[in-house]
Amino acid sequence: SLFQSADIIAGLHGAGLTNMLFMNTHSKVLEIRKKEDSLNNCYFTLASDLKHDYYYLLADPVGSNSHEGDCYVNGQLLESVFSQMIS
């Protein structure tokens, strides 16, 4: 019921974004993706199939291991994407 009542969800690329399955059509999804990852488009595809508005933001991974969850996000870019999402 939490995700069904959500208009927007945002998070790092990962399984948590699959909760968009429970959101109403035309909800908004923000995926934070690591810059070097151009292959994992599963959440874009899922959002498109569910008729959600999909947004993404590229982030710099922390350390050399691209599979680590931590990353640096540019605050100004994040604010810009949020502004686009709510307008």
PDB file of C-alpha atoms in Angstrom:
ATOM      1  CA  SER A   1       0.000   0.000   0.000  1.00  0.00           C
ATOM      2  CA  LEU A   2       2.979   2.312   0.562  1.00  0.00           C
ATOM      3  CA  PHE A   3       4.087   2.167  -3.067  1.00  0.00           C
ATOM      4  CA  GLN A   4       0.539   2.244  -4.378  1.00  0.00           C
ATOM      5  CA  SER A   5       0.093   5.609  -2.678  1.00  0.00           C
ATOM      6  CA  ALA A   6       3.490   6.962  -3.832  1.00  0.00           C
ATOM      7  CA  ASP A   7       3.629   9.400  -6.753  1.00  0.00           C
ATOM      8  CA  ILE A   8       7.442   9.333  -6.977  1.00  0.00           C
ATOM      9  CA  ILE A   9      10.133   6.834  -6.013  1.00  0.00           C
ATOM     10  CA  ALA A  10      13.888   7.299  -6.320  1.00  0.00           C
ATOM     11  CA  GLY A  11      16.843   5.083  -5.632  1.00  0.00           C
ATOM     12  CA  LEU A  12      20.071   3.490  -6.740  1.00  0.00           C
ATOM     13  CA  HIS A  13      19.921   0.905  -9.490  1.00  0.00           C
ATOM     14  CA  GLY A  14      18.820  -2.213  -7.635  1.00  0.00           C
ATOM     15  CA  ALA A  15      16.002  -4.532  -6.683  1.00  0.00           C
ATOM     16  CA  GLY A  16      14.198  -1.906  -4.587  1.00  0.00           C
ATOM     17  CA  LEU A  17      13.082  -0.154  -7.763  1.00  0.00           C
ATOM     18  CA  THR A  18      10.971  -3.190  -8.699  1.00  0.00           C
ATOM     19  CA  ASN A  19       8.441  -1.836  -6.197  1.00  0.00           C
ATOM     20  CA  MET A  20       7.281   0.373  -9.060  1.00  0.00           C
ATOM     21  CA  LEU A  21       5.119  -2.643  -9.931  1.00  0.00           C
ATOM     22  CA  PHE A  22       2.737  -1.530  -7.197  1.00  0.00           C
ATOM     23  CA  MET A  23       2.561   2.130  -8.240  1.00  0.00           C
ATOM     24  CA  ASN A  24      -0.305   3.665 -10.178  1.00  0.00           C
ATOM     25  CA  THR A  25       0.130   4.335 -13.889  1.00  0.00           C
ATOM     26  CA  HIS A  26       1.981   7.575 -14.743  1.00  0.00           C
ATOM     27  CA  SER A  27       3.867   7.635 -11.449  1.00  0.00           C
ATOM     28  CA  LYS A  28       7.462   8.866 -11.594  1.00  0.00           C
ATOM     29  CA  VAL A  29      10.601   6.784 -11.121  1.00  0.00           C
ATOM     30  CA  LEU A  30      14.131   8.146 -10.645  1.00  0.00           C
ATOM     31  CA  GLU A  31      16.979   5.676 -11.040  1.00  0.00           C
ATOM     32  CA  ILE A  32      20.459   6.679  -9.911  1.00  0.00           C
ATOM     33  CA  ARG A  33      22.848   4.855 -12.227  1.00  0.00           C
ATOM     34  CA  LYS A  34      26.607   4.549 -12.167  1.00  0.00           C
ATOM     35  CA  LYS A  35      28.253   6.410 -15.047  1.00  0.00           C
ATOM     36  CA  GLU A  36      30.020   3.424 -16.580  1.00  0.00           C
ATOM     37  CA  ASP A  37      26.886   1.243 -16.613  1.00  0.00           C
ATOM     38  CA  SER A  38      25.240   1.538 -20.006  1.00  0.00           C
ATOM     39  CA  LEU A  39      23.971  -2.055 -20.189  1.00  0.00           C
ATOM     40  CA  ASN A  40      21.486  -2.391 -17.320  1.00  0.00           C
ATOM     41  CA  ASN A  41      18.340  -0.838 -18.729  1.00  0.00           C
ATOM     42  CA  CYS A  42      15.883  -3.122 -16.951  1.00  0.00           C
ATOM     43  CA  TYR A  43      14.249  -0.388 -14.835  1.00  0.00           C
ATOM     44  CA  PHE A  44      13.803   1.874 -17.846  1.00  0.00           C
ATOM     45  CA  THR A  45      12.117  -1.032 -19.646  1.00  0.00           C
ATOM     46  CA  LEU A  46       9.953  -1.899 -16.646  1.00  0.00           C
ATOM     47  CA  ALA A  47       8.915   1.728 -16.126  1.00  0.00           C
ATOM     48  CA  SER A  48       8.042   2.047 -19.818  1.00  0.00           C
ATOM     49  CA  ASP A  49       5.948  -1.122 -19.788  1.00  0.00           C
ATOM     50  CA  LEU A  50       4.108   0.082 -16.676  1.00  0.00           C
ATOM     51  CA  LYS A  51       3.536   3.520 -18.251  1.00  0.00           C
ATOM     52  CA  HIS A  52       5.544   5.351 -15.596  1.00  0.00           C
ATOM     53  CA  ASP A  53       7.571   8.488 -16.243  1.00  0.00           C
ATOM     54  CA  TYR A  54      11.205   7.390 -16.003  1.00  0.00           C
ATOM     55  CA  TYR A  55      14.126   9.648 -15.069  1.00  0.00           C
ATOM     56  CA  TYR A  56      17.745   8.821 -14.383  1.00  0.00           C
ATOM     57  CA  LEU A  57      20.806  10.481 -12.938  1.00  0.00           C
ATOM     58  CA  LEU A  58      24.390   9.364 -13.535  1.00  0.00           C
ATOM     59  CA  ALA A  59      26.599   9.072 -10.468  1.00  0.00           C
ATOM     60  CA  ASP A  60      30.276   8.381  -9.780  1.00  0.00           C
ATOM     61  CA  PRO A  61      30.934   5.082  -7.995  1.00  0.00           C
ATOM     62  CA  VAL A  62      32.920   5.126  -4.763  1.00  0.00           C
ATOM     63  CA  GLY A  63      36.117   3.133  -5.200  1.00  0.00           C
ATOM     64  CA  SER A  64      37.169   0.974  -8.111  1.00  0.00           C
ATOM     65  CA  ASN A  65      34.653  -1.833  -7.543  1.00  0.00           C
ATOM     66  CA  SER A  66      31.721  -0.992  -9.813  1.00  0.00           C
ATOM     67  CA  HIS A  67      29.477  -3.402  -7.888  1.00  0.00           C
ATOM     68  CA  GLU A  68      29.662  -1.448  -4.631  1.00  0.00           C
ATOM     69  CA  GLY A  69      26.436   0.328  -3.781  1.00  0.00           C
ATOM     70  CA  ASP A  70      27.911   3.666  -2.740  1.00  0.00           C
ATOM     71  CA  CYS A  71      28.257   6.504  -5.195  1.00  0.00           C
ATOM     72  CA  TYR A  72      28.610  10.272  -5.374  1.00  0.00           C
ATOM     73  CA  VAL A  73      25.630  12.242  -6.669  1.00  0.00           C
ATOM     74  CA  ASN A  74      25.931  15.835  -7.861  1.00  0.00           C
ATOM     75  CA  GLY A  75      23.472  17.734  -5.670  1.00  0.00           C
ATOM     76  CA  GLN A  76      22.728  20.386  -8.290  1.00  0.00           C
ATOM     77  CA  LEU A  77      21.931  17.745 -10.919  1.00  0.00           C
ATOM     78  CA  LEU A  78      19.719  15.896  -8.443  1.00  0.00           C
ATOM     79  CA  GLU A  79      17.839  19.076  -7.664  1.00  0.00           C
ATOM     80  CA  SER A  80      17.429  19.745 -11.390  1.00  0.00           C
ATOM     81  CA  VAL A  81      15.981  16.268 -12.009  1.00  0.00           C
ATOM     82  CA  PHE A  82      13.597  16.646  -9.058  1.00  0.00           C
ATOM     83  CA  SER A  83      12.447  19.981 -10.489  1.00  0.00           C
ATOM     84  CA  GLN A  84      11.703  18.299 -13.819  1.00  0.00           C
ATOM     85  CA  MET A  85       9.823  15.501 -12.077  1.00  0.00           C
ATOM     86  CA  ILE A  86       7.476  17.775 -10.129  1.00  0.00           C
ATOM     87  CA  SER A  87       6.776  20.283 -12.892  1.00  0.00           C
TER      88      SER A  87
END
